[in-house]
Amino acid sequence: MSALEPIQQQALVDRLMSACGGQYSPETRRKFFITGPQWAAAYEGNSLFQDKTRPTIGFERIIEEYSKIGIGYWCTHDTDVIPTAGLGHAQQDEIVGRIGEALKRNDMKCSMVTTETFHNPVWAASSAPEASQIRDYAAWRVSNTVKIGHELGAQFAVYWPGSLGYWIQGAIDETQTLQWYADTLNAACEADIDLAKKFGRPTLKHCMEAKPFEPVAEILLPTSDAMMAFIFSGKLKYPAMVGLNPEYLHERMWGTAVRAALARMLFANKLWHFDINDGYSLKHDVDIAVGLINPFDWLSVLVLLRSHGFNGPFNLDYKPPRSTSQHGVFAVSFPTAVDRFIALWEMAGEVLTDPIIKEATEALKTAGPRVADPLDAAGMFAANRELWSLHELIGHRLFQILIGQNKGRSFSV
Ligand code: GLO
Ligand code: MG
Ligand code: MG
């Protein structure tokens, strides 16, 4: 192979992508409630220790590219598209107007809006700091985002509190800070109730998102479980309006089985929105695309979600790697992420109808014969002893479905 010029490299990527095959059509992809974040496609590859590797691109291009791929929904932070200084001024209305036009032109919908409460220096002492003027500003910011949401037809508002925490222990009162953060969410819900009436629309679903480590040293609401305790603490004025937007990697980062964490949210009826990506446990937030690291785990997660009727939104909150070019972001990153998600979703459907798993699950629930003495632990154990091998058998069957052995795929030695 001789050295390829960049334009030939691009052609090679495109040729190998189509050689991979198995791509779903944009129409098929649009059947799923899959959402594309402005910030994910706009990510330039920079981080604390790494300079950017891709150029700046705006929302018009991103909305158009998502639409071509078949990602039917778009979402954004307030400041992804509106400069912080323009919020609440004519510039906001002008940009929101242009977003509306771009969405319409590309047959796209805005599904979700979110407030940036982590990046701007104003949040340096947290998003619920001692300075009451900044807390009032935070309340205004989340309410303003809700307004933008209604203007763009969104159904969801997401809150990643980001900087809600601290560097120096002992300097702030945690319970007071949590109360102030509750006040911010209360303000968003209150504003929503008024705005929904004004716009003649239902109120938004307000979804909290937890992340255990970054961006400050100690996070006050580090997990979705902590957020559920917050929602049910009695401190929210409208707890029924507030649910969760878990992120796959954020739960995995702290070491839980993601499926178990999601089950706890389903149990409380608070799983409303889901950021889909992948990555490694006990590491920082690498936001790798769905299914590239833990496909077996992902299959299991989707079996749980499908069996509980959760159909999205599935939000592609991931970062195309720095090594991927701008061409690659739309030619490789997003279409392949969507297609792996759909393939795993379909496999989860196979799991739910698989006759072997069905029979095994039914047999486990039917259980062995009851023993006469309800306090006879040894007898109960003996009565079920052989059935419980089915747990491991089900795990093996999941693996077979993942690699297609249930459909006859075989490997010779
Ligand atoms: C960062 C979060 C971030 C949120 C976004 C939505 O780690 O995942 O991308 O999902 O701010 O509120
Ligand atoms: Mg996220
Ligand atoms: Mg993340």
Tab-separated table of C-alpha atoms and ligand atoms in Angstrom:
chain	number	residue	atom	x	y	z
A	1	MET	CA	0.000	0.000	0.000
A	2	SER	CA	1.433	3.412	-0.896
A	3	ALA	CA	1.031	6.500	1.269
A	4	LEU	CA	-2.370	8.133	0.839
A	5	GLU	CA	-3.083	11.851	0.589
A	6	PRO	CA	-5.775	13.098	3.047
A	7	ILE	CA	-8.429	13.174	0.317
A	8	GLN	CA	-7.636	9.530	-0.499
A	9	GLN	CA	-7.672	8.715	3.207
A	10	GLN	CA	-11.211	10.078	3.369
A	11	ALA	CA	-12.222	7.950	0.397
A	12	LEU	CA	-10.682	4.908	2.102
A	13	VAL	CA	-12.687	5.558	5.275
A	14	ASP	CA	-15.878	5.862	3.224
A	15	ARG	CA	-15.131	2.696	1.234
A	16	LEU	CA	-14.352	0.632	4.345
A	17	MET	CA	-17.441	1.992	6.084
A	18	SER	CA	-19.619	0.742	3.272
A	19	ALA	CA	-17.670	-2.526	3.162
A	20	CYS	CA	-18.600	-3.028	6.836
A	21	GLY	CA	-22.224	-3.273	5.695
A	22	GLY	CA	-25.111	-3.740	8.082
A	23	GLN	CA	-26.034	-0.063	8.074
A	24	TYR	CA	-29.609	0.880	8.821
A	25	SER	CA	-31.327	3.371	6.559
A	26	PRO	CA	-31.981	6.909	7.818
A	27	GLU	CA	-35.714	6.058	7.778
A	28	THR	CA	-35.170	3.064	10.074
A	29	ARG	CA	-32.935	5.096	12.376
A	30	ARG	CA	-35.619	7.772	12.617
A	31	LYS	CA	-38.099	5.248	14.035
A	32	PHE	CA	-36.166	5.334	17.318
A	33	PHE	CA	-36.313	8.192	19.814
A	34	ILE	CA	-32.596	8.869	19.381
A	35	THR	CA	-31.386	12.370	20.115
A	36	GLY	CA	-28.228	14.093	18.954
A	37	PRO	CA	-26.697	16.703	21.246
A	38	GLN	CA	-25.323	19.924	19.770
A	39	TRP	CA	-22.282	19.650	22.031
A	40	ALA	CA	-21.405	16.077	21.010
A	41	ALA	CA	-21.007	16.825	17.318
A	42	ALA	CA	-19.459	20.222	18.048
A	43	TYR	CA	-16.818	18.711	20.362
A	44	GLU	CA	-13.449	19.755	19.009
A	45	GLY	CA	-11.341	17.120	20.747
A	46	ASN	CA	-9.901	19.363	23.438
A	47	SER	CA	-9.556	18.661	27.151
A	48	LEU	CA	-7.558	19.887	30.104
A	49	PHE	CA	-4.375	18.291	28.756
A	50	GLN	CA	-5.216	18.099	25.052
A	51	ASP	CA	-5.530	20.705	22.360
A	52	LYS	CA	-8.370	20.587	19.833
A	53	THR	CA	-8.116	18.400	16.746
A	54	ARG	CA	-11.236	19.495	14.859
A	55	PRO	CA	-12.566	22.827	13.582
A	56	THR	CA	-15.461	24.795	15.045
A	57	ILE	CA	-18.818	23.960	13.459
A	58	GLY	CA	-22.201	25.529	14.149
A	59	PHE	CA	-25.704	24.260	14.837
A	60	GLU	CA	-26.926	24.665	11.252
A	61	ARG	CA	-24.390	22.155	9.937
A	62	ILE	CA	-24.926	19.786	12.866
A	63	ILE	CA	-28.703	19.757	12.513
A	64	GLU	CA	-28.335	19.093	8.787
A	65	GLU	CA	-25.849	16.246	9.274
A	66	TYR	CA	-27.903	14.603	12.026
A	67	SER	CA	-30.919	14.750	9.781
A	68	LYS	CA	-29.053	13.096	6.886
A	69	ILE	CA	-27.904	10.285	9.185
A	70	GLY	CA	-31.462	9.746	10.443
A	71	ILE	CA	-31.086	11.139	13.960
A	72	GLY	CA	-34.486	12.788	14.247
A	73	TYR	CA	-34.031	14.849	17.409
A	74	TRP	CA	-31.579	17.518	18.511
A	75	CYS	CA	-30.814	18.880	21.989
A	76	THR	CA	-28.655	21.636	23.396
A	77	HIS	CA	-27.315	23.548	26.368
A	78	ASP	CA	-28.451	27.186	26.461
A	79	THR	CA	-24.878	28.377	25.900
A	80	ASP	CA	-23.895	25.844	23.215
A	81	VAL	CA	-25.572	28.144	20.741
A	82	ILE	CA	-26.224	31.413	22.541
A	83	PRO	CA	-23.273	33.255	24.077
A	84	THR	CA	-23.717	33.673	27.836
A	85	ALA	CA	-23.788	37.453	27.446
A	86	GLY	CA	-26.573	37.185	24.851
A	87	LEU	CA	-28.944	35.217	27.098
A	88	GLY	CA	-32.083	37.150	27.926
A	89	HIS	CA	-31.357	39.711	25.207
A	90	ALA	CA	-32.409	40.164	21.585
A	91	GLN	CA	-29.560	37.870	20.488
A	92	GLN	CA	-31.271	34.951	22.236
A	93	ASP	CA	-34.517	35.431	20.299
A	94	GLU	CA	-32.628	35.850	17.061
A	95	ILE	CA	-30.666	32.606	17.553
A	96	VAL	CA	-33.659	30.635	18.807
A	97	GLY	CA	-35.506	31.782	15.684
A	98	ARG	CA	-32.684	30.517	13.472
A	99	ILE	CA	-32.613	27.190	15.327
A	100	GLY	CA	-36.339	26.784	14.762
A	101	GLU	CA	-35.869	27.377	11.037
A	102	ALA	CA	-32.938	24.960	10.789
A	103	LEU	CA	-34.927	22.250	12.567
A	104	LYS	CA	-37.912	22.747	10.289
A	105	ARG	CA	-35.802	22.811	7.135
A	106	ASN	CA	-34.260	19.461	8.094
A	107	ASP	CA	-37.401	17.794	9.434
A	108	MET	CA	-35.902	17.625	12.921
A	109	LYS	CA	-37.357	18.223	16.369
A	110	CYS	CA	-35.816	19.686	19.504
A	111	SER	CA	-36.331	17.069	22.233
A	112	MET	CA	-34.443	18.508	25.163
A	113	VAL	CA	-32.847	21.657	26.519
A	114	THR	CA	-30.336	21.913	29.341
A	115	THR	CA	-28.628	24.674	31.266
A	116	GLU	CA	-24.880	25.060	31.432
A	117	THR	CA	-24.116	25.365	35.157
A	118	PHE	CA	-20.533	24.102	35.152
A	119	HIS	CA	-18.346	25.837	32.560
A	120	ASN	CA	-18.715	29.572	33.047
A	121	PRO	CA	-16.533	31.183	35.772
A	122	VAL	CA	-19.700	32.418	37.482
A	123	TRP	CA	-20.161	28.820	38.758
A	124	ALA	CA	-16.660	28.621	40.251
A	125	ALA	CA	-18.034	28.473	43.795
A	126	SER	CA	-20.718	25.937	42.711
A	127	SER	CA	-24.057	26.298	40.974
A	128	ALA	CA	-25.709	27.018	44.343
A	129	PRO	CA	-23.150	29.278	46.050
A	130	GLU	CA	-23.365	31.539	49.100
A	131	ALA	CA	-23.854	34.657	46.949
A	132	SER	CA	-27.625	35.032	46.706
A	133	GLN	CA	-27.380	37.087	43.520
A	134	ILE	CA	-25.690	34.185	41.760
A	135	ARG	CA	-28.366	31.813	43.046
A	136	ASP	CA	-31.016	34.163	41.651
A	137	TYR	CA	-29.087	34.143	38.381
A	138	ALA	CA	-29.042	30.312	38.419
A	139	ALA	CA	-32.810	30.296	38.979
A	140	TRP	CA	-33.215	32.702	36.082
A	141	ARG	CA	-30.935	30.619	33.858
A	142	VAL	CA	-32.866	27.376	34.369
A	143	SER	CA	-36.200	29.198	33.904
A	144	ASN	CA	-34.909	30.851	30.748
A	145	THR	CA	-33.859	27.429	29.432
A	146	VAL	CA	-37.363	26.135	30.093
A	147	LYS	CA	-38.682	29.066	28.054
A	148	ILE	CA	-36.332	28.211	25.176
A	149	GLY	CA	-37.544	24.614	25.483
A	150	HIS	CA	-41.170	25.659	25.020
A	151	GLU	CA	-40.253	27.915	22.116
A	152	LEU	CA	-38.487	25.032	20.362
A	153	GLY	CA	-41.109	22.406	21.226
A	154	ALA	CA	-38.960	20.350	23.627
A	155	GLN	CA	-40.451	17.804	26.025
A	156	PHE	CA	-37.503	17.447	28.394
A	157	ALA	CA	-35.186	19.659	30.424
A	158	VAL	CA	-32.013	18.091	31.802
A	159	TYR	CA	-29.949	19.238	34.784
A	160	TRP	CA	-26.399	18.101	35.228
A	161	PRO	CA	-25.506	20.205	38.294
A	162	GLY	CA	-21.824	19.897	37.394
A	163	SER	CA	-20.156	22.205	39.835
A	164	LEU	CA	-22.522	21.397	42.732
A	165	GLY	CA	-19.829	20.382	45.183
A	166	TYR	CA	-16.506	21.680	46.391
A	167	TRP	CA	-12.742	21.479	46.516
A	168	ILE	CA	-12.216	22.340	50.159
A	169	GLN	CA	-14.109	20.307	52.741
A	170	GLY	CA	-15.488	22.260	55.672
A	171	ALA	CA	-15.769	25.544	53.800
A	172	ILE	CA	-19.444	25.141	52.886
A	173	ASP	CA	-22.499	23.667	54.561
A	174	GLU	CA	-23.592	20.735	52.400
A	175	THR	CA	-27.200	20.636	53.625
A	176	GLN	CA	-27.620	24.364	52.999
A	177	THR	CA	-26.157	24.001	49.499
A	178	LEU	CA	-28.555	21.169	48.710
A	179	GLN	CA	-31.478	23.299	49.889
A	180	TRP	CA	-30.324	26.139	47.644
A	181	TYR	CA	-30.063	23.734	44.723
A	182	ALA	CA	-33.597	22.506	45.489
A	183	ASP	CA	-34.708	26.151	45.348
A	184	THR	CA	-33.226	26.398	41.845
A	185	LEU	CA	-35.141	23.354	40.637
A	186	ASN	CA	-38.284	24.650	42.317
A	187	ALA	CA	-37.882	27.892	40.380
A	188	ALA	CA	-37.533	25.964	37.095
A	189	CYS	CA	-40.691	23.936	37.783
A	190	GLU	CA	-42.632	27.014	38.832
A	191	ALA	CA	-41.579	28.904	35.719
A	192	ASP	CA	-42.509	25.844	33.658
A	193	ILE	CA	-46.026	25.731	35.095
A	194	ASP	CA	-46.575	29.367	34.009
A	195	LEU	CA	-44.847	29.011	30.650
A	196	ALA	CA	-46.702	25.796	29.776
A	197	LYS	CA	-49.994	27.640	30.287
A	198	LYS	CA	-48.794	30.554	28.195
A	199	PHE	CA	-47.613	28.305	25.349
A	200	GLY	CA	-50.602	25.949	25.636
A	201	ARG	CA	-48.268	22.973	26.056
A	202	PRO	CA	-47.735	20.337	28.732
A	203	THR	CA	-45.007	21.057	31.265
A	204	LEU	CA	-41.575	19.635	30.529
A	205	LYS	CA	-40.164	16.556	32.188
A	206	HIS	CA	-37.314	17.789	34.368
A	207	CYS	CA	-34.520	15.220	34.532
A	208	MET	CA	-31.517	15.294	36.839
A	209	GLU	CA	-28.220	13.778	35.707
A	210	ALA	CA	-25.548	12.577	38.120
A	211	LYS	CA	-21.824	12.172	37.570
A	212	PRO	CA	-19.673	10.820	40.388
A	213	PHE	CA	-16.254	12.442	39.867
A	214	GLU	CA	-15.603	15.541	37.712
A	215	PRO	CA	-15.617	18.525	37.491
A	216	VAL	CA	-15.021	19.392	41.165
A	217	ALA	CA	-13.285	17.403	43.876
A	218	GLU	CA	-16.367	16.328	45.816
A	219	ILE	CA	-19.788	16.095	44.197
A	220	LEU	CA	-22.851	16.551	46.403
A	221	LEU	CA	-25.196	14.440	44.280
A	222	PRO	CA	-22.773	11.929	42.751
A	223	THR	CA	-25.130	9.134	41.672
A	224	SER	CA	-28.662	8.696	40.407
A	225	ASP	CA	-29.440	7.000	43.725
A	226	ALA	CA	-28.355	10.146	45.579
A	227	MET	CA	-30.542	12.161	43.236
A	228	MET	CA	-33.529	9.953	43.965
A	229	ALA	CA	-33.040	10.590	47.666
A	230	PHE	CA	-32.938	14.308	46.796
A	231	ILE	CA	-36.137	14.103	44.718
A	232	PHE	CA	-37.961	12.215	47.480
A	233	SER	CA	-36.452	14.325	50.300
A	234	GLY	CA	-39.542	16.482	50.693
A	235	LYS	CA	-37.520	19.569	49.750
A	236	LEU	CA	-38.781	19.764	46.155
A	237	LYS	CA	-42.055	21.605	45.646
A	238	TYR	CA	-42.920	19.573	42.555
A	239	PRO	CA	-41.302	16.138	42.958
A	240	ALA	CA	-43.711	14.645	40.414
A	241	MET	CA	-42.225	16.936	37.737
A	242	VAL	CA	-38.662	15.796	38.439
A	243	GLY	CA	-37.079	12.525	37.329
A	244	LEU	CA	-33.741	11.273	36.093
A	245	ASN	CA	-31.499	11.340	33.065
A	246	PRO	CA	-28.914	8.713	33.949
A	247	GLU	CA	-25.854	8.398	31.764
A	248	TYR	CA	-24.553	4.871	31.135
A	249	LEU	CA	-20.922	5.798	31.759
A	250	HIS	CA	-21.608	8.025	34.762
A	251	GLU	CA	-23.161	5.073	36.581
A	252	ARG	CA	-20.461	2.689	35.406
A	253	MET	CA	-17.713	5.104	36.528
A	254	TRP	CA	-18.459	4.579	40.211
A	255	GLY	CA	-18.619	0.819	39.860
A	256	THR	CA	-22.270	-0.166	39.976
A	257	ALA	CA	-23.797	-2.625	37.547
A	258	VAL	CA	-25.522	-0.079	35.298
A	259	ARG	CA	-28.468	-2.393	34.808
A	260	ALA	CA	-29.036	-2.569	38.561
A	261	ALA	CA	-28.857	1.236	38.853
A	262	LEU	CA	-31.398	1.595	36.045
A	263	ALA	CA	-33.634	-0.975	37.725
A	264	ARG	CA	-33.709	1.175	40.868
A	265	MET	CA	-34.847	4.141	38.750
A	266	LEU	CA	-37.516	2.071	36.993
A	267	PHE	CA	-38.694	0.842	40.383
A	268	ALA	CA	-39.243	4.457	41.472
A	269	ASN	CA	-40.779	5.453	38.080
A	270	LYS	CA	-38.041	8.025	37.612
A	271	LEU	CA	-36.217	6.763	34.539
A	272	TRP	CA	-37.260	9.384	31.991
A	273	HIS	CA	-34.306	10.065	29.682
A	274	PHE	CA	-31.069	8.141	29.058
A	275	ASP	CA	-27.621	9.315	27.929
A	276	ILE	CA	-26.133	6.456	25.945
A	277	ASN	CA	-22.396	5.944	25.690
A	278	ASP	CA	-19.696	3.616	26.979
A	279	GLY	CA	-16.402	3.601	28.867
A	280	TYR	CA	-14.462	2.110	31.733
A	281	SER	CA	-15.164	1.755	35.456
A	282	LEU	CA	-13.371	3.979	37.956
A	283	LYS	CA	-11.931	6.229	35.254
A	284	HIS	CA	-12.775	9.737	34.119
A	285	ASP	CA	-15.658	10.562	31.815
A	286	VAL	CA	-14.283	9.351	28.478
A	287	ASP	CA	-17.694	9.269	26.739
A	288	ILE	CA	-16.877	6.536	24.218
A	289	ALA	CA	-19.632	5.571	21.794
A	290	VAL	CA	-22.274	3.052	22.827
A	291	GLY	CA	-21.315	-0.615	22.636
A	292	LEU	CA	-17.621	-0.218	21.875
A	293	ILE	CA	-16.413	-1.236	25.342
A	294	ASN	CA	-19.197	-3.181	27.044
A	295	PRO	CA	-21.532	-4.635	24.398
A	296	PHE	CA	-22.533	-7.604	26.572
A	297	ASP	CA	-23.460	-5.312	29.422
A	298	TRP	CA	-25.316	-3.039	27.016
A	299	LEU	CA	-27.363	-5.981	25.743
A	300	SER	CA	-28.382	-6.744	29.292
A	301	VAL	CA	-29.295	-3.101	29.933
A	302	LEU	CA	-31.504	-2.982	26.855
A	303	VAL	CA	-33.242	-6.221	27.787
A	304	LEU	CA	-34.205	-4.566	31.069
A	305	LEU	CA	-35.390	-1.365	29.368
A	306	ARG	CA	-37.358	-3.180	26.664
A	307	SER	CA	-39.004	-5.457	29.183
A	308	HIS	CA	-40.168	-2.373	31.119
A	309	GLY	CA	-41.392	-0.487	28.045
A	310	PHE	CA	-38.755	2.269	28.161
A	311	ASN	CA	-38.450	3.506	24.575
A	312	GLY	CA	-36.292	6.599	24.980
A	313	PRO	CA	-35.218	9.298	24.574
A	314	PHE	CA	-31.813	7.768	23.981
A	315	ASN	CA	-29.357	10.632	23.908
A	316	LEU	CA	-26.024	10.181	22.114
A	317	ASP	CA	-24.030	11.971	24.810
A	318	TYR	CA	-20.607	10.888	23.705
A	319	LYS	CA	-17.457	12.431	22.385
A	320	PRO	CA	-16.150	11.372	19.002
A	321	PRO	CA	-12.502	10.551	19.795
A	322	ARG	CA	-9.799	13.115	19.079
A	323	SER	CA	-8.349	10.786	16.474
A	324	THR	CA	-11.516	11.027	14.380
A	325	SER	CA	-11.562	13.821	11.776
A	326	GLN	CA	-14.445	16.205	11.156
A	327	HIS	CA	-15.358	14.083	8.142
A	328	GLY	CA	-15.212	11.003	10.371
A	329	VAL	CA	-17.564	12.522	12.958
A	330	PHE	CA	-20.483	12.336	10.530
A	331	ALA	CA	-19.216	9.493	8.303
A	332	VAL	CA	-18.217	7.112	11.125
A	333	SER	CA	-18.917	8.269	14.702
A	334	PHE	CA	-22.624	9.065	14.664
A	335	PRO	CA	-23.968	6.550	12.129
A	336	THR	CA	-22.046	3.660	13.687
A	337	ALA	CA	-23.128	4.620	17.221
A	338	VAL	CA	-26.761	4.694	16.136
A	339	ASP	CA	-26.433	1.402	14.272
A	340	ARG	CA	-24.800	-0.422	17.186
A	341	PHE	CA	-27.579	0.865	19.429
A	342	ILE	CA	-30.269	-0.377	17.044
A	343	ALA	CA	-28.532	-3.740	16.609
A	344	LEU	CA	-28.319	-4.172	20.397
A	345	TRP	CA	-31.944	-3.091	20.721
A	346	GLU	CA	-33.003	-5.730	18.205
A	347	MET	CA	-30.901	-8.355	19.992
A	348	ALA	CA	-32.623	-7.406	23.244
A	349	GLY	CA	-35.895	-8.129	21.445
A	350	GLU	CA	-34.540	-11.573	20.544
A	351	VAL	CA	-33.655	-12.197	24.174
A	352	LEU	CA	-37.204	-11.389	25.230
A	353	THR	CA	-38.688	-13.905	22.809
A	354	ASP	CA	-35.986	-16.549	23.012
A	355	PRO	CA	-37.711	-19.867	23.812
A	356	ILE	CA	-34.814	-21.142	25.908
A	357	ILE	CA	-34.672	-18.051	28.108
A	358	LYS	CA	-38.461	-18.004	28.327
A	359	GLU	CA	-38.702	-21.606	29.474
A	360	ALA	CA	-35.831	-21.199	31.923
A	361	THR	CA	-37.335	-18.032	33.421
A	362	GLU	CA	-40.764	-19.607	33.766
A	363	ALA	CA	-39.310	-22.705	35.394
A	364	LEU	CA	-37.425	-20.549	37.911
A	365	LYS	CA	-40.597	-18.704	38.857
A	366	THR	CA	-42.626	-21.887	39.084
A	367	ALA	CA	-39.891	-23.214	41.399
A	368	GLY	CA	-39.464	-26.681	42.862
A	369	PRO	CA	-42.110	-28.457	44.966
A	370	ARG	CA	-43.082	-26.725	48.202
A	371	VAL	CA	-41.966	-28.522	51.328
A	372	ALA	CA	-44.424	-29.251	54.099
A	373	ASP	CA	-42.611	-27.336	56.829
A	374	PRO	CA	-42.287	-23.586	55.896
A	375	LEU	CA	-39.311	-23.303	58.271
A	376	ASP	CA	-37.417	-26.181	56.622
A	377	ALA	CA	-34.592	-24.184	54.967
A	378	ALA	CA	-32.588	-27.298	54.069
A	379	GLY	CA	-35.643	-28.873	52.447
A	380	MET	CA	-36.407	-25.701	50.424
A	381	PHE	CA	-32.813	-25.557	49.224
A	382	ALA	CA	-32.928	-29.204	48.150
A	383	ALA	CA	-36.273	-28.684	46.386
A	384	ASN	CA	-34.788	-25.938	44.144
A	385	ARG	CA	-31.195	-27.122	43.922
A	386	GLU	CA	-31.111	-28.177	40.273
A	387	LEU	CA	-33.216	-25.315	38.914
A	388	TRP	CA	-30.760	-22.625	39.906
A	389	SER	CA	-28.177	-23.792	37.378
A	390	LEU	CA	-30.472	-21.999	34.949
A	391	HIS	CA	-29.130	-18.605	36.077
A	392	GLU	CA	-25.780	-19.399	34.520
A	393	LEU	CA	-27.428	-21.044	31.529
A	394	ILE	CA	-29.378	-17.830	30.868
A	395	GLY	CA	-26.107	-15.879	30.977
A	396	HIS	CA	-24.637	-18.253	28.409
A	397	ARG	CA	-27.685	-17.865	26.198
A	398	LEU	CA	-27.351	-14.059	26.339
A	399	PHE	CA	-23.775	-14.437	25.148
A	400	GLN	CA	-24.895	-16.734	22.316
A	401	ILE	CA	-27.464	-14.161	21.224
A	402	LEU	CA	-24.846	-11.400	21.371
A	403	ILE	CA	-22.545	-13.247	19.001
A	404	GLY	CA	-25.261	-14.800	16.845
A	405	GLN	CA	-24.813	-18.442	17.897
A	406	ASN	CA	-28.578	-18.653	18.414
A	407	LYS	CA	-28.852	-18.055	14.673
A	408	GLY	CA	-26.356	-20.710	13.740
A	409	ARG	CA	-23.123	-18.731	13.720
A	410	SER	CA	-20.369	-21.150	14.669
A	411	PHE	CA	-16.633	-21.104	15.186
A	412	SER	CA	-14.489	-24.068	14.269
A	413	VAL	CA	-11.321	-25.053	16.053
B	1	GLO	C1	-21.152	15.663	31.301
B	1	GLO	C2	-22.545	15.400	31.070
B	1	GLO	C3	-23.148	16.393	30.138
B	1	GLO	C4	-24.624	16.393	30.331
B	1	GLO	C5	-25.212	17.603	29.728
B	1	GLO	C6	-26.699	17.570	29.797
B	1	GLO	O1	-20.434	14.847	31.764
B	1	GLO	O2	-22.736	14.107	30.589
B	1	GLO	O3	-22.824	16.118	28.808
B	1	GLO	O4	-25.197	15.243	29.828
B	1	GLO	O5	-24.736	18.700	30.409
B	1	GLO	O6	-27.167	18.333	30.789
B	2	MG	MG	-24.553	13.163	29.995
B	3	MG	MG	-20.210	11.494	30.259
